[in-house]
Coordinates of C-alpha atoms and ligand atoms in Angstrom, one line a residue:
X1 CA -83.4 -22.1 120.5
X2 CA -86.5 -24.3 121.0
X3 CA -89.6 -22.1 120.7
X4 CA -93.3 -23.1 121.2
X5 CA -96.2 -20.7 120.6
X6 CA -99.6 -21.6 122.0
X7 CA -102.1 -19.5 120.1
X8 CA -105.4 -18.2 121.5
X9 CA -105.9 -20.5 124.5
X10 CA -108.2 -19.5 127.4
X11 CA -105.5 -19.1 130.1
X12 CA -106.5 -20.2 133.6
X13 CA -104.3 -18.0 135.7
X14 CA -104.9 -17.2 139.4
X15 CA -105.3 -13.4 139.3
X16 CA -109.0 -13.4 138.4
X17 CA -111.5 -14.8 135.9
X18 CA -111.5 -18.3 137.0
X19 CA -114.9 -18.9 135.4
X20 CA -114.3 -17.2 132.0
X21 CA -110.6 -16.9 131.5
X22 CA -109.4 -14.6 128.7
X23 CA -107.8 -15.8 125.5
X24 CA -104.1 -15.2 125.1
X25 CA -100.9 -16.5 123.4
X26 CA -98.2 -18.2 125.4
X27 CA -94.6 -18.2 124.0
X28 CA -92.1 -20.7 125.5
X29 CA -88.5 -20.4 124.6
X30 CA -85.9 -23.1 125.6
X31 CA -88.4 -24.4 128.2
X32 CA -89.2 -21.0 129.8
X33 CA -92.4 -19.0 129.4
X34 CA -91.2 -15.7 128.0
X35 CA -94.5 -13.9 127.0
X36 CA -98.2 -14.2 127.7
X37 CA -100.5 -11.8 125.9
X38 CA -103.0 -11.3 123.1
X39 CA -101.6 -11.9 119.6
X40 CA -97.9 -12.2 120.3
X41 CA -95.5 -11.4 117.5
X42 CA -93.0 -14.2 117.4
X43 CA -90.7 -12.3 115.1
X44 CA -90.1 -9.8 117.8
X45 CA -89.1 -12.4 120.4
X46 CA -85.3 -12.1 119.7
X47 CA -82.8 -11.0 117.2
X48 CA -81.4 -13.5 114.7
X49 CA -84.1 -16.1 115.2
X50 CA -85.8 -17.8 112.3
X51 CA -89.5 -18.3 112.2
X52 CA -89.0 -22.0 111.2
X53 CA -87.5 -22.6 114.6
X54 CA -91.0 -22.3 115.9
X55 CA -93.7 -24.9 116.7
X56 CA -97.2 -23.4 116.8
X57 CA -100.2 -24.9 118.5
X58 CA -103.6 -23.6 117.5
X59 CA -105.3 -23.6 120.9
X60 CA -108.3 -21.4 120.1
X61 CA -110.7 -23.9 121.6
X62 CA -108.5 -25.0 124.4
X63 CA -108.2 -24.2 128.2
X64 CA -104.6 -23.8 129.3
X65 CA -104.0 -24.9 132.9
X66 CA -100.6 -25.1 134.8
X67 CA -99.4 -28.7 134.7
X68 CA -100.5 -30.6 137.8
X69 CA -97.9 -31.4 140.6
X70 CA -98.4 -34.8 142.0
X71 CA -96.7 -34.2 145.4
X72 CA -96.7 -37.7 146.9
X73 CA -96.2 -40.8 144.8
X74 CA -94.2 -44.0 144.7
X75 CA -93.1 -45.6 141.5
X76 CA -92.3 -49.0 143.1
X77 CA -95.7 -50.6 142.9
X78 CA -97.1 -49.3 139.7
X79 CA -97.3 -52.9 138.4
X80 CA -99.6 -53.9 141.3
X81 CA -102.5 -51.4 140.5
X82 CA -105.8 -53.2 140.9
X83 CA -104.1 -56.1 142.9
X84 CA -106.0 -55.3 146.2
X85 CA -109.4 -54.5 147.6
X86 CA -109.8 -51.7 150.1
X87 CA -107.5 -53.2 152.8
X88 CA -106.4 -51.5 156.1
X89 CA -103.1 -49.8 155.5
X90 CA -101.0 -52.1 157.7
X91 CA -102.3 -55.2 155.9
X92 CA -101.9 -53.6 152.4
X93 CA -98.3 -52.5 153.3
X94 CA -97.2 -56.1 154.1
X95 CA -98.5 -57.3 150.7
X96 CA -97.6 -54.4 148.4
X97 CA -94.2 -53.1 149.4
X98 CA -90.9 -54.1 147.9
X99 CA -89.3 -55.4 151.1
X100 CA -91.8 -58.3 150.9
X101 CA -90.7 -59.3 147.5
X102 CA -87.4 -60.7 146.1
X103 CA -85.2 -58.1 144.5
X104 CA -86.3 -56.7 141.2
X105 CA -84.1 -56.3 138.1
X106 CA -83.1 -53.1 136.3
X107 CA -85.4 -54.0 133.3
X108 CA -88.5 -54.2 135.6
X109 CA -87.5 -51.0 137.5
X110 CA -87.4 -49.2 134.2
X111 CA -90.8 -50.6 133.1
X112 CA -92.5 -49.8 136.4
X113 CA -91.2 -46.3 136.4
X114 CA -92.3 -45.7 132.8
X115 CA -95.8 -47.2 133.5
X116 CA -96.4 -44.8 136.3
X117 CA -94.9 -41.8 134.5
X118 CA -97.0 -42.5 131.4
X119 CA -100.1 -42.6 133.5
X120 CA -99.2 -39.3 135.1
X121 CA -98.5 -37.5 131.8
X122 CA -101.7 -38.7 130.2
X123 CA -103.6 -37.3 133.2
X124 CA -102.0 -33.9 132.9
X125 CA -99.4 -34.3 135.7
X126 CA -96.2 -32.5 134.6
X127 CA -94.2 -33.0 137.9
X128 CA -94.2 -35.9 140.3
X129 CA -92.5 -36.4 143.6
X130 CA -91.3 -40.0 143.6
X131 CA -90.4 -41.4 147.0
X132 CA -89.0 -44.6 145.5
X133 CA -88.2 -47.8 147.4
X134 CA -85.2 -49.7 145.8
X135 CA -84.8 -53.1 147.3
X136 CA -82.1 -53.9 148.0
X137 CA -80.8 -50.3 147.8
X138 CA -78.6 -49.8 144.8
X139 CA -77.3 -46.7 143.2
X140 CA -77.4 -48.2 139.7
X141 CA -81.1 -48.9 140.1
X142 CA -81.6 -45.2 141.2
X143 CA -80.0 -44.3 137.9
X144 CA -82.5 -46.4 136.0
X145 CA -85.3 -44.4 137.6
X146 CA -83.8 -41.1 136.8
X147 CA -83.1 -42.1 133.2
X148 CA -86.7 -43.4 132.7
X149 CA -88.1 -39.9 133.7
X150 CA -85.8 -38.2 131.3
X151 CA -86.8 -40.7 128.6
X152 CA -90.5 -40.2 129.0
X153 CA -90.3 -36.4 129.6
X154 CA -91.9 -36.1 133.0
X155 CA -90.5 -33.6 135.6
X156 CA -89.7 -35.5 138.8
X157 CA -88.3 -34.9 142.2
X158 CA -86.9 -38.3 143.1
X159 CA -86.1 -39.1 146.7
X160 CA -84.9 -42.5 147.8
X161 CA -87.0 -44.1 150.5
X162 CA -85.1 -45.4 153.5
X163 CA -85.5 -46.3 157.3
X164 CA -83.4 -48.1 159.9
X165 CA -86.1 -49.4 162.3
X166 CA -88.0 -52.6 162.0
X167 CA -91.6 -53.1 160.9
X168 CA -92.8 -54.0 164.3
X169 CA -92.1 -50.4 165.3
X170 CA -94.7 -49.2 162.8
X171 CA -97.9 -49.0 164.8
X172 CA -99.3 -49.1 168.3
X173 CA -99.4 -52.5 170.0
X174 CA -97.5 -54.4 167.3
X175 CA -94.8 -55.2 169.7
X176 CA -97.3 -56.8 172.1
X177 CA -99.8 -58.5 169.6
X178 CA -97.4 -59.9 167.0
X179 CA -95.9 -63.1 168.2
X180 CA -92.1 -63.0 168.3
X181 CA -91.7 -66.3 166.6
X182 CA -94.0 -65.2 163.7
X183 CA -92.4 -61.8 162.9
X184 CA -90.2 -63.3 160.3
X185 CA -93.4 -63.1 158.2
X186 CA -93.2 -59.3 158.0
X187 CA -90.4 -59.1 155.6
X188 CA -89.0 -60.9 152.6
X189 CA -85.8 -62.9 152.2
X190 CA -83.5 -59.9 151.6
X191 CA -83.0 -56.8 153.6
X192 CA -83.1 -53.3 151.9
X193 CA -79.9 -52.3 153.7
X194 CA -77.2 -54.7 155.0
X195 CA -77.1 -55.0 158.8
X196 CA -75.1 -52.1 160.3
X197 CA -74.9 -50.4 156.9
X198 CA -74.1 -46.6 156.9
X199 CA -77.5 -45.7 155.4
X200 CA -77.1 -42.0 155.2
X201 CA -73.6 -42.5 153.7
X202 CA -75.1 -44.6 151.0
X203 CA -77.8 -42.1 150.3
X204 CA -75.3 -39.2 150.3
X205 CA -73.0 -41.1 147.9
X206 CA -75.9 -41.6 145.6
X207 CA -77.5 -38.1 145.7
X208 CA -74.5 -35.7 145.9
X209 CA -72.6 -36.8 142.7
X210 CA -75.9 -36.7 140.8
X211 CA -76.9 -33.1 141.8
X212 CA -76.9 -30.8 138.8
X213 CA -78.6 -27.3 138.3
X214 CA -81.6 -27.3 136.1
X215 CA -82.7 -30.4 134.2
X216 CA -85.9 -32.3 134.3
X217 CA -85.1 -34.5 137.3
X218 CA -84.2 -33.1 140.7
X219 CA -83.4 -35.0 143.9
X220 CA -84.5 -35.1 147.5
X221 CA -84.4 -37.3 150.6
X222 CA -87.1 -39.7 151.8
X223 CA -86.8 -40.9 155.4
X224 CA -89.8 -43.3 155.4
X225 CA -91.6 -42.1 158.6
X226 CA -90.5 -40.9 162.1
X227 CA -91.6 -44.2 163.7
X228 CA -89.4 -46.1 161.2
X229 CA -86.3 -43.9 161.6
X230 CA -83.9 -43.6 164.5
X231 CA -83.2 -40.1 165.9
X232 CA -79.6 -40.4 164.5
X233 CA -80.8 -41.2 161.0
X234 CA -83.2 -38.2 161.1
X235 CA -80.5 -35.9 162.4
X236 CA -78.1 -37.0 159.7
X237 CA -80.9 -36.5 157.1
X238 CA -81.4 -32.9 158.4
X239 CA -77.7 -32.2 158.1
X240 CA -77.5 -33.7 154.6
X241 CA -80.5 -31.7 153.5
X242 CA -79.1 -28.5 155.0
X243 CA -75.7 -28.9 153.4
X244 CA -77.0 -29.4 149.9
X245 CA -80.4 -27.7 150.0
X246 CA -82.3 -30.9 149.5
X247 CA -86.0 -31.2 150.1
X248 CA -87.1 -33.9 152.6
X249 CA -90.3 -36.0 152.2
X250 CA -91.7 -38.3 154.9
X251 CA -95.0 -39.9 156.0
X252 CA -96.6 -38.7 159.3
X253 CA -99.8 -39.6 161.1
X254 CA -101.2 -41.7 158.3
X255 CA -103.3 -43.9 160.6
X256 CA -104.8 -43.7 164.1
X257 CA -102.5 -46.6 165.2
X258 CA -99.3 -45.0 163.9
X259 CA -100.1 -41.7 165.6
X260 CA -101.2 -43.4 168.8
X261 CA -97.8 -45.2 168.7
X262 CA -96.1 -41.8 169.2
X263 CA -98.6 -40.8 172.0
X264 CA -97.7 -44.0 173.9
X265 CA -93.9 -44.1 173.2
X266 CA -92.3 -40.7 172.7
X267 CA -92.2 -39.2 176.1
X268 CA -88.9 -37.5 175.4
X269 CA -90.5 -35.7 172.4
X270 CA -93.8 -34.6 173.9
X271 CA -95.5 -37.8 172.6
X272 CA -95.6 -36.3 169.1
X273 CA -94.0 -37.2 165.8
X274 CA -94.1 -33.5 164.9
X275 CA -92.0 -32.6 168.0
X276 CA -89.7 -35.5 167.3
X277 CA -89.1 -34.2 163.8
X278 CA -88.5 -30.6 165.2
X279 CA -86.1 -32.0 167.7
X280 CA -84.1 -33.8 164.9
X281 CA -83.8 -30.5 163.0
X282 CA -86.2 -31.4 160.2
X283 CA -89.3 -29.3 160.8
X284 CA -89.0 -26.4 158.6
X285 CA -89.8 -25.1 155.0
X286 CA -87.7 -27.8 153.5
X287 CA -90.0 -30.6 154.8
X288 CA -93.1 -31.9 153.2
X289 CA -95.1 -34.5 155.2
X290 CA -97.5 -36.8 153.5
X291 CA -100.9 -37.8 154.9
X292 CA -101.0 -35.9 158.3
X293 CA -104.5 -37.4 158.9
X294 CA -104.4 -37.7 162.6
X295 CA -102.6 -34.6 163.8
X296 CA -104.0 -32.3 166.6
X297 CA -104.4 -28.6 166.5
X298 CA -101.2 -27.8 168.4
X299 CA -99.2 -30.0 166.0
X300 CA -100.8 -28.3 163.0
X301 CA -100.0 -24.9 164.4
X302 CA -96.3 -25.9 164.8
X303 CA -96.3 -27.1 161.2
X304 CA -97.8 -23.8 160.0
X305 CA -95.3 -21.8 162.1
X306 CA -92.4 -23.8 160.7
X307 CA -93.4 -23.3 157.1
X308 CA -93.6 -27.1 156.6
X309 CA -96.0 -28.3 153.9
X310 CA -98.5 -31.2 154.1
X311 CA -99.4 -33.3 151.2
X312 CA -102.8 -34.8 151.5
X313 CA -103.7 -38.0 149.7
X314 CA -107.4 -38.3 150.1
X315 CA -108.1 -41.2 147.9
X316 CA -105.4 -43.5 149.2
X317 CA -106.5 -42.6 152.8
X318 CA -110.0 -43.7 152.0
X319 CA -109.0 -47.0 150.3
X320 CA -106.7 -47.9 153.2
X321 CA -109.3 -47.0 155.7
X322 CA -106.9 -44.5 157.3
X323 CA -109.4 -41.6 157.8
X324 CA -109.9 -38.0 156.7
X325 CA -107.4 -35.3 157.3
X326 CA -108.5 -32.1 159.2
X327 CA -108.5 -30.0 156.1
X328 CA -110.4 -27.1 157.7
X329 CA -107.8 -26.9 160.5
X330 CA -104.9 -26.8 158.0
X331 CA -106.7 -23.9 156.1
X332 CA -107.4 -22.0 159.3
X333 CA -103.7 -22.2 160.4
X334 CA -102.4 -21.2 157.0
X335 CA -100.5 -24.4 156.3
X336 CA -99.4 -25.0 152.7
X337 CA -101.6 -27.9 151.5
X338 CA -100.5 -29.9 148.5
X339 CA -102.1 -33.0 147.0
X340 CA -100.8 -36.4 145.9
X341 CA -102.0 -39.7 144.5
X342 CA -99.8 -41.9 146.5
X343 CA -99.2 -45.6 145.6
X344 CA -100.6 -47.2 142.5
X345 CA -101.8 -50.1 144.5
X346 CA -103.7 -48.2 147.2
X347 CA -105.4 -45.5 145.2
X348 CA -105.2 -46.9 142.3
X349 CA -105.0 -43.9 139.9
X350 CA -102.6 -41.1 139.2
X351 CA -105.2 -38.5 138.7
X352 CA -105.0 -35.1 140.3
X353 CA -108.4 -34.4 138.8
X354 CA -109.8 -37.0 141.1
X355 CA -107.7 -35.9 144.0
X356 CA -108.9 -32.3 143.7
X357 CA -112.6 -33.3 143.6
X358 CA -112.1 -35.6 146.6
X359 CA -110.2 -33.0 148.5
X360 CA -112.9 -30.4 148.0
X361 CA -115.6 -32.8 148.9
X362 CA -114.0 -34.1 152.1
X363 CA -113.3 -30.5 153.2
X364 CA -117.0 -29.9 153.0
X365 CA -117.8 -33.0 155.0
X366 CA -115.4 -31.8 157.8
X367 CA -116.7 -28.3 157.9
X368 CA -120.1 -28.3 156.2
X369 CA -120.7 -24.7 157.2
X370 CA -117.1 -23.6 157.6
X371 CA -114.1 -22.6 155.5
X372 CA -114.2 -25.5 153.1
X373 CA -111.9 -25.5 150.0
X374 CA -113.4 -23.9 146.8
X375 CA -112.6 -25.3 143.4
X376 CA -109.9 -22.7 143.0
X377 CA -108.3 -23.8 146.3
X378 CA -108.2 -27.4 145.1
X379 CA -106.5 -26.3 141.9
X380 CA -104.0 -24.3 143.8
X381 CA -103.2 -27.3 145.9
X382 CA -102.7 -29.4 142.8
X383 CA -100.4 -26.8 141.2
X384 CA -98.8 -23.8 143.1
X385 CA -98.9 -25.4 146.6
X386 CA -97.5 -28.6 145.2
X387 CA -94.5 -26.8 143.7
X388 CA -94.0 -25.0 147.0
X389 CA -94.0 -28.3 148.9
X390 CA -91.4 -29.7 146.5
X391 CA -89.2 -26.7 146.9
X392 CA -89.7 -25.6 143.2
X393 CA -90.1 -21.9 142.5
X394 CA -90.1 -22.3 138.7
X395 CA -93.3 -24.3 138.1
X396 CA -96.9 -24.5 139.3
X397 CA -98.2 -21.3 137.5
X398 CA -98.6 -19.9 134.1
X399 CA -96.4 -16.8 134.3
X400 CA -93.5 -15.2 132.5
X401 CA -90.1 -16.6 133.8
X402 CA -91.5 -20.0 134.9
X403 CA -90.9 -23.2 133.1
X404 CA -93.4 -24.1 130.4
X405 CA -95.4 -26.9 132.1
X406 CA -98.9 -26.6 130.6
X407 CA -102.0 -28.8 130.0
X408 CA -104.4 -27.9 127.3
X409 CA -108.0 -29.2 127.8
X410 CA -110.5 -29.4 124.9
X411 CA -113.4 -27.0 125.5
X412 CA -115.6 -28.9 123.0
X413 CA -115.6 -32.0 125.4
X414 CA -119.1 -32.2 127.0
X415 CA -117.7 -31.7 130.5
X416 CA -117.1 -28.1 129.5
X417 CA -120.3 -27.5 127.5
X418 CA -121.7 -25.0 128.2
X419 CA -118.8 -23.2 129.8
X420 CA -120.2 -21.7 133.0
X421 CA -117.0 -21.9 135.1
X422 CA -113.7 -23.2 133.8
X423 CA -112.3 -23.8 137.3
X424 CA -115.4 -25.6 138.7
X425 CA -116.0 -27.7 135.6
X426 CA -112.3 -28.7 135.8
X427 CA -112.4 -29.7 139.5
X428 CA -116.0 -31.0 139.9
X429 CA -116.6 -32.2 136.4
X430 CA -115.0 -35.2 134.6
X431 CA -112.3 -33.4 132.6
X432 CA -110.0 -36.3 132.0
X433 CA -111.4 -37.0 128.5
X434 CA -110.7 -33.4 127.6
X435 CA -106.9 -33.6 128.1
X436 CA -105.5 -32.9 124.6
X437 CA -102.0 -31.6 124.9
X438 CA -99.4 -31.8 127.7
X439 CA -96.3 -29.8 127.6
X440 CA -93.3 -30.2 129.9
X441 CA -90.4 -27.8 129.9
X442 CA -91.7 -26.4 126.6
X443 CA -91.7 -29.9 125.0
X444 CA -94.9 -31.4 123.7
X445 CA -95.1 -34.9 125.3
X446 CA -98.8 -35.6 124.8
X447 CA -100.7 -34.5 121.7
X448 CA -104.3 -35.4 120.8
X449 CA -104.4 -37.3 124.0
X450 CA -101.5 -39.6 123.0
X451 CA -98.1 -40.0 124.5
X452 CA -95.4 -39.1 122.0
X453 CA -92.2 -39.9 123.9
X454 CA -92.3 -43.7 124.3
X455 CA -93.8 -46.7 122.5
X456 CA -96.7 -47.5 124.8
X457 CA -97.6 -50.8 123.0
X458 CA -94.1 -52.1 123.6
X459 CA -94.3 -50.9 127.2
X460 CA -97.6 -52.6 127.7
X461 CA -96.1 -55.9 126.6
X462 CA -93.1 -55.6 128.9
X463 CA -95.4 -54.6 131.8
X464 CA -97.7 -57.6 131.3
X465 CA -94.7 -59.9 131.3
X466 CA -93.3 -58.4 134.6
X467 CA -96.8 -58.4 136.2
X468 CA -97.3 -62.1 135.5
X469 CA -94.3 -62.9 137.6
X470 CA -95.2 -60.4 140.2
X471 CA -98.7 -61.9 140.6
X472 CA -97.1 -65.3 141.1
X473 CA -94.9 -63.9 143.9
X474 CA -97.8 -62.0 145.4
X475 CA -99.5 -65.3 145.9
X476 CA -96.6 -66.6 147.8
X477 CA -96.3 -63.4 149.9
X478 CA -100.0 -63.6 150.7
X479 CA -99.5 -67.2 152.0
X480 CA -96.6 -66.0 154.1
X481 CA -98.3 -63.0 155.8
X482 CA -101.9 -64.3 156.1
X483 CA -101.2 -66.0 159.5
X484 CA -100.4 -62.5 160.9
X485 CA -103.7 -60.9 159.8
X486 CA -105.6 -61.7 163.1
X487 CA -102.7 -60.3 165.2
X488 CA -102.5 -57.1 163.1
X489 CA -106.3 -56.7 163.3
X490 CA -106.2 -57.2 167.1
X491 CA -103.5 -54.4 167.3
X492 CA -105.6 -52.2 165.0
X493 CA -108.7 -52.7 167.1
X494 CA -106.8 -51.8 170.3
X495 CA -105.6 -48.6 168.6
X496 CA -109.2 -47.7 167.5
X497 CA -110.7 -48.3 170.9
X498 CA -107.9 -46.8 173.1
X499 CA -109.1 -43.7 174.8
X500 CA -107.9 -40.6 172.8
X501 CA -109.6 -37.4 172.0
X502 CA -109.7 -37.7 168.3
X503 CA -112.8 -39.6 167.0
X504 CA -112.5 -42.3 164.4
X505 CA -112.5 -40.7 160.9
X506 CA -113.3 -37.4 162.6
X507 CA -116.9 -37.8 161.8
X508 CA -117.8 -35.4 164.7
X509 CA -115.8 -32.5 163.3
X510 CA -112.4 -31.0 163.4
X511 CA -109.8 -31.9 166.0
X512 CA -110.3 -30.1 169.4
X513 CA -107.7 -27.5 170.4
Ligands
ZN1 ZN1 -96.5 -42.7 150.6

């Protein structure tokens, strides 16, 4: 039996005492928290166990926090962090996403997965939802991703990212503004799936044989977005999800243009992507929708009634000029709100500390005198609500019976001096330098702020080598897509100025009902 005893940490639970949490010991046995209480006696934890099976952490000057759940993320562009200024989403997507590039090899896929996972762990993220694009789609590359998470020791819910409709169906007015003879510039030389491929069959044949109970890595489904998936593909996704209990992750209403696209085109589904998802059998507790920036009150009510989660990505939405989600409306309607860090090249950090602070601040902008998120609400979104969104009942809190995913922050770091409120200094302060120990499934993966599981110096050398080639290809891609910039901007401007009741960036308040 693996046993880990954390002695004397100030334990940030959710029952009370967010400001001055009490000190307690936490015992983790074979990855599961088995006791939390003052001065635990390890000898009493089970018959026949030896004390030398035990690892003890002296945490008397540490704050113990549930490991963060990064509920929306893509590992496919971790090597492009810092490659772009704050571009509009549609322009960024043409430059940054795998279909624009030539196929990557297994070595690079391993390196990029580890780079993102290492950044997550070093920032206290113990679970990540990776909606990964493999281009072209290949089961052996999916295995490379799963193996990398197991190697580095990060809990992950991995969902392959797929779609069957073309890029010109992505946003309002693209089909009118992008010249037909120039559309070849939208994609690279190789398709993700062969023409007429049985996409859901390929996904099923990858996922189902790899399902296993327990384990660090779990699996899900990632239909890209309703505007990029046919009704048949979404219905097949719903059936596969229902048969095997798989969580489903997708993108909805990220920009005004994408949402307006539904308003103009989806007459059969009430001109709403939410109604479209419901009609396809996907709107329910097994679905988590990323972004949800431009939804209206009746759509948010439907999400709440269905038990669907939303995953807000406030920093990526700002950098891609996509807007600010109606945070207050989600809160009013009781929707489960999780948080994510999204792509490494549109955020460009994997920090739930930053995401929590931005979420709380934007909530206050949207409803300066209303029901804005408090620090503890932001922490819930980054932990328990995230676990709920990912369909995980065994992480997200520090409680007996749950997996031992814990971050220990140093309380002698200046962001916690003096200690007025543990939760507010965690969310509104700059607590990243205070991250000392990260434990995933009862295993210490970060100690003294250093990653123990892989050789970071070697990984850095490999990442630099891969990135040199990527930068060269990015130059070629930029040359290819630049002639489309004016057309895409013209479509985006039409989307911004087309009459619709939601104001740009919602500066005038929440969406009307
Ligand atoms: Zn995304």
